[in-house]
Amino acid sequence: MKIFVKVKPKAKEEKVEKIDDINFKVSVKQPPEKGRANRAVMRVLADYFNIGQSNIQIISGSTSKLKIIEI
């Protein structure tokens, strides 16, 4: 399953907001430096979908706020 994610780094709290079936907004506390925010997004999504982090892969947008993620 592919989902489209808009990331908000350096947020006050970590959360996932479902906009529709394939669009999500993810807020993470980590800054977008050295892949920290990407790892946090994968961790938060793994908790949200109740799966392991190894089942989540960033397909596109690793340096952008807009990402395509495969689960």
C-alpha atoms as one frame of an Amber mdcrd trajectory, in Angstrom:
protein
   0.000   0.000   0.000   1.355   3.442  -0.917   0.483   6.506   1.143   1.272
  10.185   0.709   2.640  11.920   3.789   3.189  15.583   4.594   5.754  15.870
   7.376   5.976  18.601   9.990   9.416  18.392  11.666  10.279  20.053  14.989
   6.676  19.807  16.210   5.745  19.952  19.882   4.207  16.474  19.825   4.390
  13.430  17.584   1.118  12.475  15.923  -0.468  11.112  12.762  -3.501  12.789
  11.212  -5.456  10.857   8.592  -6.744  13.202   5.894  -8.269  10.479   3.687
  -7.501   6.855   2.778  -4.048   7.568   1.307  -3.098  11.046   2.586  -1.644
  11.595   6.044  -0.033  14.423   8.004   2.736  13.348  10.382   4.247  15.596
  13.054   7.582  14.627  14.616   9.797  16.285  17.225  13.099  15.652  15.427
  14.699  18.251  13.131  15.182  17.479   9.430  18.914  16.871   9.822  20.907
  13.737   8.944  17.735  11.661   8.415  16.472  12.082  11.977  13.006  13.259
  10.909  12.711  10.438   8.358  13.517   7.814  10.988  11.005   9.428  13.344
   8.322   9.415  10.634   8.903   5.718  10.035   8.727   4.996  13.774   5.525
   7.018  14.266   3.856   5.385  11.256   4.893   1.925  12.460   3.193   2.635
  15.804   0.109   4.059  14.057  -0.341   1.042  11.768   0.832  -1.411  14.471
   3.567  -2.929  12.273   7.356  -3.174  12.386   9.551  -0.363  11.083  11.127
  -2.755   8.590   7.759  -2.893   6.786   7.892   0.850   6.002   9.975   2.318
   3.190  10.276   5.883   1.883   9.933   5.593  -1.894  10.132   9.280  -2.773
  10.801  12.568  -0.999  13.528  11.640   1.454  14.679  15.290   1.474  11.227
  16.840   1.109   8.277  17.451   3.426   6.060  15.586   0.950   6.832  11.862
   0.901   5.519   8.735  -0.756   5.777   5.806   1.626   5.159   2.141   0.954
   3.789  -0.042   3.703
